[in-house]
Coordinates of C-alpha atoms in Angstrom, one line a residue:
X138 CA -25.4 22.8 -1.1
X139 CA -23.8 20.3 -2.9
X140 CA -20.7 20.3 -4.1
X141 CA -19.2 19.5 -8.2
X142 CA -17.1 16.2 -8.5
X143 CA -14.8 15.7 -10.4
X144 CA -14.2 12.4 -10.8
X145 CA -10.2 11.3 -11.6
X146 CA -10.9 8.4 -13.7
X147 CA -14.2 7.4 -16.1
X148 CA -16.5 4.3 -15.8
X149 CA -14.2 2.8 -19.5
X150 CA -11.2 4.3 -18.3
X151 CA -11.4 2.3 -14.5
X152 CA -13.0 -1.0 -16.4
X153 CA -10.0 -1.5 -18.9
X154 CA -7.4 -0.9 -15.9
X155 CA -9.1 -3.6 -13.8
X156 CA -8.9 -5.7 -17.0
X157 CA -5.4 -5.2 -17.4
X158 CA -5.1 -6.2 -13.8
X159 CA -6.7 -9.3 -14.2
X160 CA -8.9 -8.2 -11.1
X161 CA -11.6 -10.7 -10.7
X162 CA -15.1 -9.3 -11.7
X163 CA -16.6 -8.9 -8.5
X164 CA -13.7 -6.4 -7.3
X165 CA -14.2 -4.5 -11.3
X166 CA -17.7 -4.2 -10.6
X167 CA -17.6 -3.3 -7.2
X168 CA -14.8 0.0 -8.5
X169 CA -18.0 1.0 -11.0
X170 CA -20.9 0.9 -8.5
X171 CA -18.5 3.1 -5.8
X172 CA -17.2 5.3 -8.9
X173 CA -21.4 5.9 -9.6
X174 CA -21.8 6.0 -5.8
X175 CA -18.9 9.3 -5.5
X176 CA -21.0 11.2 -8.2
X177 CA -23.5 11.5 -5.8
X178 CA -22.5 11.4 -2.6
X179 CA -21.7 14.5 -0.4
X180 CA -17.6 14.5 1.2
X181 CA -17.5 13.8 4.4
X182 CA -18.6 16.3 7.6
X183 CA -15.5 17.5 9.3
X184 CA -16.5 19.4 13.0
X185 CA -15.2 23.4 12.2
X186 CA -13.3 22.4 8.9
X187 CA -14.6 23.4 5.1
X188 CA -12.5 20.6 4.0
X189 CA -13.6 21.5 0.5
X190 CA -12.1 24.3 0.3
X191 CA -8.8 21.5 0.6
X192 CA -6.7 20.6 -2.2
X193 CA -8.7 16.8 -2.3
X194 CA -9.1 15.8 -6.2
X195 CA -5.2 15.9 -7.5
X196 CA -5.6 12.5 -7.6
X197 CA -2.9 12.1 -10.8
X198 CA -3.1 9.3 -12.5
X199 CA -2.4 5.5 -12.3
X200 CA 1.3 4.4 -13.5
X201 CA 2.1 0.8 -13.1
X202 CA 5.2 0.2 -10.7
X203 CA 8.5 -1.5 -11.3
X204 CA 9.6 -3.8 -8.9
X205 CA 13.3 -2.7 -7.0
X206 CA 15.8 -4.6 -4.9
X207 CA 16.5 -2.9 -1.7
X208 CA 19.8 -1.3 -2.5
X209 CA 17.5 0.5 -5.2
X210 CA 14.9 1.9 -2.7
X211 CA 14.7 5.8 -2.9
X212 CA 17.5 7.5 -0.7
X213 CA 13.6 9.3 0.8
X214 CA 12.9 5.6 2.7
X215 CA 16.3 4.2 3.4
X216 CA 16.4 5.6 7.4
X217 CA 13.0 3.7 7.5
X218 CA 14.1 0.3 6.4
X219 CA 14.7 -1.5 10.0
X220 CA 17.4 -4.6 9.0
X221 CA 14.8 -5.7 6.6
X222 CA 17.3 -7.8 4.3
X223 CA 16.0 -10.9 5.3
X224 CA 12.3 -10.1 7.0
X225 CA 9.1 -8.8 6.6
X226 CA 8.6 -5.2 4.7
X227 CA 6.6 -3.8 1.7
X228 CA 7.2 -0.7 -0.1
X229 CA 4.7 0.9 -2.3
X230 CA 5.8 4.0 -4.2
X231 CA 3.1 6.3 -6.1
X232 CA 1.0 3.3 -8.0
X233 CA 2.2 -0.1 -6.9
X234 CA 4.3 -1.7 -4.6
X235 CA 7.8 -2.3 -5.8
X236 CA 8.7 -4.7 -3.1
X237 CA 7.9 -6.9 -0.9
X238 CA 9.6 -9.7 1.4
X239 CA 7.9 -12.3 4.0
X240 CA 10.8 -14.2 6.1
X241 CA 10.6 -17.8 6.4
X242 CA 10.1 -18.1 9.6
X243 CA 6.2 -16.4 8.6
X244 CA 5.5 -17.9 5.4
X245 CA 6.0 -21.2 7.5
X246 CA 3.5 -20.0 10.1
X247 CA 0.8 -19.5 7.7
X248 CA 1.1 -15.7 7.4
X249 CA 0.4 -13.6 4.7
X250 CA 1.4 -10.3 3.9
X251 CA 1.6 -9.3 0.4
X252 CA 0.2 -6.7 -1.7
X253 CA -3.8 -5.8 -1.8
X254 CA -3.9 -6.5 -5.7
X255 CA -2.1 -9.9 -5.6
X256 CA -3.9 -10.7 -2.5
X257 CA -7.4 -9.9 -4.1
X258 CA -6.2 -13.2 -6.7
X259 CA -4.5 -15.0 -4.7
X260 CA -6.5 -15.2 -1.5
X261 CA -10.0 -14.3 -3.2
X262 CA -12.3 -15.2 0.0
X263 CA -10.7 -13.7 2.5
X264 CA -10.0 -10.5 0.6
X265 CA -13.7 -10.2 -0.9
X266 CA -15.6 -11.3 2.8
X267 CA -13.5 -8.6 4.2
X268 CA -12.8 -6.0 1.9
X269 CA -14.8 -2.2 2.1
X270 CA -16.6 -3.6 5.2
X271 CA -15.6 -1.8 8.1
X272 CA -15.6 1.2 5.9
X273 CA -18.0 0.7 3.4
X274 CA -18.3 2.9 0.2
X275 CA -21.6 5.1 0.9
X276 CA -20.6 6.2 3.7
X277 CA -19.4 9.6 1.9
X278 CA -18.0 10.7 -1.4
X279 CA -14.5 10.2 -0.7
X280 CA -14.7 6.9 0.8
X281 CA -16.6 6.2 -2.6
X282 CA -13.7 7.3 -4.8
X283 CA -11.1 5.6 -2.7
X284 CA -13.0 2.3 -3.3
X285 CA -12.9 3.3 -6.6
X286 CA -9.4 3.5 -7.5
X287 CA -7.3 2.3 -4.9
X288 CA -4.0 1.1 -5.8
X289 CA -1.2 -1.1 -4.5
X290 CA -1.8 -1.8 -0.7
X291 CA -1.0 -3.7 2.0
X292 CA -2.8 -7.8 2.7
X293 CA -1.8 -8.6 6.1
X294 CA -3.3 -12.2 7.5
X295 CA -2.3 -13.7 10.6
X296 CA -3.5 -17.3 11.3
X297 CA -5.6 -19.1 14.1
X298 CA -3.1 -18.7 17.8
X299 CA 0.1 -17.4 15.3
X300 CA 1.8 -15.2 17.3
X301 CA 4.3 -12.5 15.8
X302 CA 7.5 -11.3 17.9
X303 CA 8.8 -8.5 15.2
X304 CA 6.5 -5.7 13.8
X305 CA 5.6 -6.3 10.3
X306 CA 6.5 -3.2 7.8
X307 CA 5.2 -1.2 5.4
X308 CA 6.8 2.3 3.7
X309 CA 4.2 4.1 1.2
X310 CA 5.9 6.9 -0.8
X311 CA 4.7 9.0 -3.0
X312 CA 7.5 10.8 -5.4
X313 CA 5.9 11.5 -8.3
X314 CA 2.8 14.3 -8.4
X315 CA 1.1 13.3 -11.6
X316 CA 0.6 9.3 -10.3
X317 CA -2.4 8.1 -8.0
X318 CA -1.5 7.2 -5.2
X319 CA -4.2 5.3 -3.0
X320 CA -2.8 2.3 -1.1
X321 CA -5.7 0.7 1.0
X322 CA -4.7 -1.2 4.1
X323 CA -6.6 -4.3 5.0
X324 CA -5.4 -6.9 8.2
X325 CA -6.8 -9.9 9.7
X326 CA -5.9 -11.2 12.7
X327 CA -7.8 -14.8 12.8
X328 CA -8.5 -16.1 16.6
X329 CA -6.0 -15.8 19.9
X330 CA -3.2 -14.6 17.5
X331 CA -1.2 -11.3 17.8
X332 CA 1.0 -8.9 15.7
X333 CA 2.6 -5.5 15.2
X334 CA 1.8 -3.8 11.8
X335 CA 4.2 -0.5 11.4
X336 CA 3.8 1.9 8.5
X337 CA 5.3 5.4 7.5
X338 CA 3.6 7.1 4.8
X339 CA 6.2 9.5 3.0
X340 CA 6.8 12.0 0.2
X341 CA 9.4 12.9 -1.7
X342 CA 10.6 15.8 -4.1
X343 CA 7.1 16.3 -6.0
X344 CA 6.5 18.4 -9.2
X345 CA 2.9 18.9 -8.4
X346 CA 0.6 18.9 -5.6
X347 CA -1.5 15.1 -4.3
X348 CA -4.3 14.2 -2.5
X349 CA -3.8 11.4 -0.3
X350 CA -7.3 9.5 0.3
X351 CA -5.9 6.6 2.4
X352 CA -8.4 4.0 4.4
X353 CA -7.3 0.8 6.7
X354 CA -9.7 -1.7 7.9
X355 CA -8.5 -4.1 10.4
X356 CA -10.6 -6.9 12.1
X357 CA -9.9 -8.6 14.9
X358 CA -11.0 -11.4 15.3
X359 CA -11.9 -13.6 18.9
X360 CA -9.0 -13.2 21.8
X361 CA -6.9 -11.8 18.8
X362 CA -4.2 -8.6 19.8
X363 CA -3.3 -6.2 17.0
X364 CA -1.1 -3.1 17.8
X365 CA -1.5 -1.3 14.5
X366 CA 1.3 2.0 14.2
X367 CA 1.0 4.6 11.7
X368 CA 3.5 7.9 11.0
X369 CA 2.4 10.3 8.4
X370 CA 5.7 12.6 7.3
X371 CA 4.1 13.8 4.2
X372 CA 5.5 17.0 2.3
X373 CA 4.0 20.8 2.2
X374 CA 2.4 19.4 -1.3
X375 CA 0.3 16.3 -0.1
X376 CA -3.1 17.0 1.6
X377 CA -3.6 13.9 3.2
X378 CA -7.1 12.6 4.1
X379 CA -7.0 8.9 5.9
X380 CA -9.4 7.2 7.5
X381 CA -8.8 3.9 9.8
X382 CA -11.2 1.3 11.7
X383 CA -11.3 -2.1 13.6
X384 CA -13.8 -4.3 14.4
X385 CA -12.8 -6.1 17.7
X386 CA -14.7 -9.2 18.6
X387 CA -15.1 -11.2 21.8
X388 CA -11.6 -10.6 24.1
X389 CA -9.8 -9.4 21.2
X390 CA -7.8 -5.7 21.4
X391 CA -6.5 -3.0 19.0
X392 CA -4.2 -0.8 19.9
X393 CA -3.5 2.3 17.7
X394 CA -0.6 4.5 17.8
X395 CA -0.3 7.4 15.6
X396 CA 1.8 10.2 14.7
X397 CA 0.8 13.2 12.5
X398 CA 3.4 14.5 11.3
X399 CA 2.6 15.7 7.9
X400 CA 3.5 19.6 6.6
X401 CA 0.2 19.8 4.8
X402 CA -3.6 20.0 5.5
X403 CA -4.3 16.9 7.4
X404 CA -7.9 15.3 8.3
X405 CA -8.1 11.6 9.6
X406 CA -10.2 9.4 11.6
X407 CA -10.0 6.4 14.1
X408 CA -12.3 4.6 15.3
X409 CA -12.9 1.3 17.2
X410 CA -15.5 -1.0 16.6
X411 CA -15.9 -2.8 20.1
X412 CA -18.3 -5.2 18.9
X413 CA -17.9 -8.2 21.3
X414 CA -18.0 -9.0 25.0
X415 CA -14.7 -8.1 26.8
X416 CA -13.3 -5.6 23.6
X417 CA -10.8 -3.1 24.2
X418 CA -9.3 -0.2 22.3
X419 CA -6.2 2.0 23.4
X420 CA -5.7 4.5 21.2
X421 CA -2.4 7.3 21.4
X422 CA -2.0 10.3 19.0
X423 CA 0.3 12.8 18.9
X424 CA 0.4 15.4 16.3
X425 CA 2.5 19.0 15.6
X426 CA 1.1 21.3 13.5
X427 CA 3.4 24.6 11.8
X428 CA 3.2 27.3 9.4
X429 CA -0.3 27.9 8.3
X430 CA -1.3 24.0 8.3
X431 CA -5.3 23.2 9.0
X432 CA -5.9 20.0 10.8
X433 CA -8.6 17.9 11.9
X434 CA -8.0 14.6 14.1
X435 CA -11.0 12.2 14.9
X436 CA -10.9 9.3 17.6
X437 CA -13.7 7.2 18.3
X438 CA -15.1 4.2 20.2
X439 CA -17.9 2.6 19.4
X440 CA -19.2 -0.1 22.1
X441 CA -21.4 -2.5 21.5
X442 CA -20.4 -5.4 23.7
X443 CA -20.6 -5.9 27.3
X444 CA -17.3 -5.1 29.3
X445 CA -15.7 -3.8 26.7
X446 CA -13.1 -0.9 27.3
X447 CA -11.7 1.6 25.3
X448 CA -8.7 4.7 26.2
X449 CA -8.2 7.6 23.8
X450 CA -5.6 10.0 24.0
X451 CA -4.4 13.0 21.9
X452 CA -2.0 15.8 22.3
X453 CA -1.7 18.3 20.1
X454 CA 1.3 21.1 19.5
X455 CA 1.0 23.7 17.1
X456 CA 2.8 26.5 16.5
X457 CA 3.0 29.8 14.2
X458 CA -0.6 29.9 12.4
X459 CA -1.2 26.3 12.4
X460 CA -5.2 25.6 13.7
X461 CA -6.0 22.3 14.6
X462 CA -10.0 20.7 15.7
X463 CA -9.3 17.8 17.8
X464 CA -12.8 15.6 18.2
X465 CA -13.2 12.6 20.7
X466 CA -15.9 10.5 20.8
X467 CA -17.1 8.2 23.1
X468 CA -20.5 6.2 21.9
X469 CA -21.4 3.8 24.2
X470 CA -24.7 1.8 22.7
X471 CA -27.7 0.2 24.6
X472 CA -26.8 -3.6 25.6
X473 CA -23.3 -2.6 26.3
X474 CA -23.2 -3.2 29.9
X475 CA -20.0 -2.7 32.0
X476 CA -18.7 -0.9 29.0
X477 CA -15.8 1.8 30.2
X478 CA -14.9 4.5 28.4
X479 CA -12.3 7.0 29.1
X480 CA -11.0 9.7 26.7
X481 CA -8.1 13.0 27.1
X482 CA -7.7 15.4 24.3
X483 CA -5.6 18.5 24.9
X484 CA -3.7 20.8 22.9
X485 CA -0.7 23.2 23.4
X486 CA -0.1 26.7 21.3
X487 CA 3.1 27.9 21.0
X488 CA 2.0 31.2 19.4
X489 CA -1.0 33.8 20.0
X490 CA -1.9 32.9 16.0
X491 CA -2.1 29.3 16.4
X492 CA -5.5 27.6 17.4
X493 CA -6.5 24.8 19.1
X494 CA -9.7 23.6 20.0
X495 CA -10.5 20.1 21.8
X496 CA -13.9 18.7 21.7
X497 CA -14.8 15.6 23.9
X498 CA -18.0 13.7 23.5
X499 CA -19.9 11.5 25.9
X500 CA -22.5 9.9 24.0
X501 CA -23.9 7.2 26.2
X502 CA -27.3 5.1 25.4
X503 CA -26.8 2.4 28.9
X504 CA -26.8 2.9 32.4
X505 CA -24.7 0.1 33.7
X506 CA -21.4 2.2 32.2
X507 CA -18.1 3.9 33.2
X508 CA -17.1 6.8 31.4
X509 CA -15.1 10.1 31.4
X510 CA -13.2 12.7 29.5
X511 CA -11.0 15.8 29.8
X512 CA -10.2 18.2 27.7
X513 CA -7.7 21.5 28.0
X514 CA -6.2 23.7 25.3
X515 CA -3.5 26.6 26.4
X516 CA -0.9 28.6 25.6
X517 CA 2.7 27.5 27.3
X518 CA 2.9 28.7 30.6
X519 CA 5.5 31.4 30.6
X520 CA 5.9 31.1 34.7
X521 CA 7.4 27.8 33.7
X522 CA 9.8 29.3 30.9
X523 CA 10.9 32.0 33.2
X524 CA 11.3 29.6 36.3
X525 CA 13.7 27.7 33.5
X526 CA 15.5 30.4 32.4
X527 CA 16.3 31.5 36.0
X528 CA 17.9 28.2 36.3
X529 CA 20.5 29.4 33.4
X530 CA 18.3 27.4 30.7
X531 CA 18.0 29.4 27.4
X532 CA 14.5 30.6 26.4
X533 CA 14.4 28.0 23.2
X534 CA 15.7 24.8 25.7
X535 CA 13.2 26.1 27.9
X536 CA 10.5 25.8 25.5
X537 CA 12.0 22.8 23.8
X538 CA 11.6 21.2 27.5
X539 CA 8.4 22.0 28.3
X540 CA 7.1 20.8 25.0
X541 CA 8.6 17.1 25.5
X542 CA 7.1 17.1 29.1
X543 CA 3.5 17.9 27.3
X544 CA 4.5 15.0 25.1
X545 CA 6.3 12.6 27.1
X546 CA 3.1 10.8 28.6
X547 CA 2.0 9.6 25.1
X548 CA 5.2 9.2 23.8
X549 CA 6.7 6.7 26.8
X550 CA 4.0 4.9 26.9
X551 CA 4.5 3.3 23.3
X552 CA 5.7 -0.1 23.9
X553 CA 8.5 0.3 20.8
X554 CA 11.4 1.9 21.4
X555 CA 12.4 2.1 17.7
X556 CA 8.9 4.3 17.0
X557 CA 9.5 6.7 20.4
X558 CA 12.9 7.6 18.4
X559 CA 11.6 8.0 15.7
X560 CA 8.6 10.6 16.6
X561 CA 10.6 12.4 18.8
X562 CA 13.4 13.0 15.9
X563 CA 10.1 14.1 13.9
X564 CA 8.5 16.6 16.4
X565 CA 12.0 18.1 16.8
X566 CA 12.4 18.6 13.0
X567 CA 8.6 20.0 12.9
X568 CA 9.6 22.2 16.0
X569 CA 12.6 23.5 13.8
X570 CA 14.8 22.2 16.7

């Protein structure tokens, strides 16, 4: 069965915008061929999720940005900007990004980091070598209409042995329901260098409901480190949809550390490309689902190269009639000698009408290997609210405590103290604590 598009934007409609863009014509004609491509491609399979049956094509339209000072950000971001005055941040909100800022102290270094659009005329071969490559336009229908009409974004670079001591930031908000609002993230970290790339993706007061189709591609190149952190907060009206991948050459590492926090439907995907010898990938989610939310959270390692390494883990909380599919997946591919790959997915229910449901997968193609998983999805243990409450605690602290402790070993282990606040303030809010 296939299933009607309805495309947001026609082949005349998406030509003249690149035109008034002054994109170059490879990047015009490459929007055509993936707006053909999402008239005929299927959207993408989701394991125990009819994600058509999702709110996925209010797509709005496009709306060219203003740029802001800081003082003018919206009063929605202003707890997110960390002491930004004189570094590194970007700020995209709906269409475009309104600001952006790269200290000195980078720009001196050699790095870039800059908006998608400029970047794709600014720094034409490194965007176009790079760009739709890790997640590449036929792979589904909605990958196909995000290479489409992407808007905005975020161009991170960082050069040959550069190394960065402060995360880099980026705050995409979306406040306005009737604009697109597709920022695609694309970072390069070139050989032995290292950074920190933080983003929180955030809505505001909307007057109609949005589809958030959001994809990141990060390489890394040979003996390079990238810790790449992303928090979604979006609103009860955004159904957010977001894939993310690395490709992780010889001795290089991605770490990824996310929080789902969003209110709405919520499907994404991680996965690590472990394409050279001596690749690693460490990967930390943590997600809370409420009301009647439906989620769907993906983590995957691919290895290719020999000793390479990867860690996945997720845990899950939901509560009321919020259902949530966690998938892991482990590939290990023939060649990939050495290759260790561990992965932990569990998920705890806070009511009989939530679900959960954990799914780990070995998928292993060479003998020389390492690999494990577990996997455990439960109600909270009322022994340990009762032993709690015995000890004077109230039945809500009791819970509230046992909840952190499910938490705690993803949380702690995130090497930034500034995101461990901040994700615990956001479980408590989605906990109604």
């Amino acid at each position: 069965m296939t299933t009607q598009t309805i495309l947001p934007v026609d082949s005349v409609a998406l030509r003249a915008l690149s035109e008034s863009k002054n994109e170059p014509a490879w990047l015009a004609d490459q929007r055509q061929a993936a707006l053909e491509l999402a008239g005929s491609l299927e959207l993408p399979k989701l394991e125990k999720t009819k994600i058509e049956r999702w709110n996925i094509s209010a797509y709005g339209q496009y709306k060219a940005a203003n740029a802001i000072s800081l003082e003018e950000a919206p009063e929605t971001i202003h707890s997110l900007i960390r002491e930004e005055e004189d570094g590194t941040l970007l700020i995209q909100r709906n269409s475009g990004v309104v600001y952006s800022n790269l200290s000195k102290e980078l720009a001196d270094q050699g790095v870039i980091f800059m908006d998608l659009e400029t970047a794709v005329r600014e720094h034409e071969d490194l965007v176009k070598k790079h760009l739709h490559t890790a997640v590449k336009s036929d792979e589904h229908q909605l990958a196909a209409l995000h290479s489409a009409i992407w808007n905005g974004g975020v161009f991170l670079y960082v050069p040959r042995n550069v190394v960065l001591d402060k995360p880099v930031q980026a705050i995409l908000l979306s406040d306005d329901g009737t604009a697109a609002f597709a920022p695609h993230i694309l970072i390069i970290a070139d050989t032995n260098s290292e950074v920190t790339y933080v983003d929180n993706y955030v809505s505001g007061q909307l007057d109609a409901e949005v589809s958030h189709i959001g994809v990141a591609e990060v390489f890394v190149k040979a003996g390079a480190k990238v810790r790449f952190a992303t928090v979604h907060q979006f609103g009860d009206q955004v159904t957010d949809v977001s894939f993310r991948r690395a490709v992780v050459e010889n001795d290089g590492s991605i770490e990824w550390i996310v929080g789902e926090m969003n209110i709405g439907n919520t499907a994404s995907d991680t996965l690590s490309v472990l394409k050279g010898n001596g690749s690693t990938s460490d990967q930390k989610t943590i997600a809370v689902g409420a009301g009647s939310q439906k989620l769907n959270y993906t983590t995957q390692a691919k290895h290719f190269g020999k000793s390479s390494s990867s860690q996945m883990i997720t845990r899950a909380v939901m509560r009321e009639e919020a259902t949530a599919i966690i998938n892991g997946i482990t590939k290990i591919e023939k060649g990939a000698t050495k290759a260790d790959g561990q992965q932990t997915e569990r998920v705890l229910m806070l009511s009989p009408k939530a679900r959960g449901d954990a799914n780990p997968i070995l998928l292993i193609d060479e003998d020389d290997v390492t690999a494990g998983h577990a996997a455990s999805v439960g109600q909270v243990n009322q022994e340990q609210i009762f032993y709690l409450m015995s000890r004077g605690i109230s039945r809500t602290d009791a819970e509230r405590l046992i909840i952190y402790g499910f938490l705690a070993p993803v949380i702690s282990d995130i090497p930034m103290k500034e995101l461990q606040v901040q994700l615990q303030s956001l479980v408590e809010r989605k906990l109604g604590q």
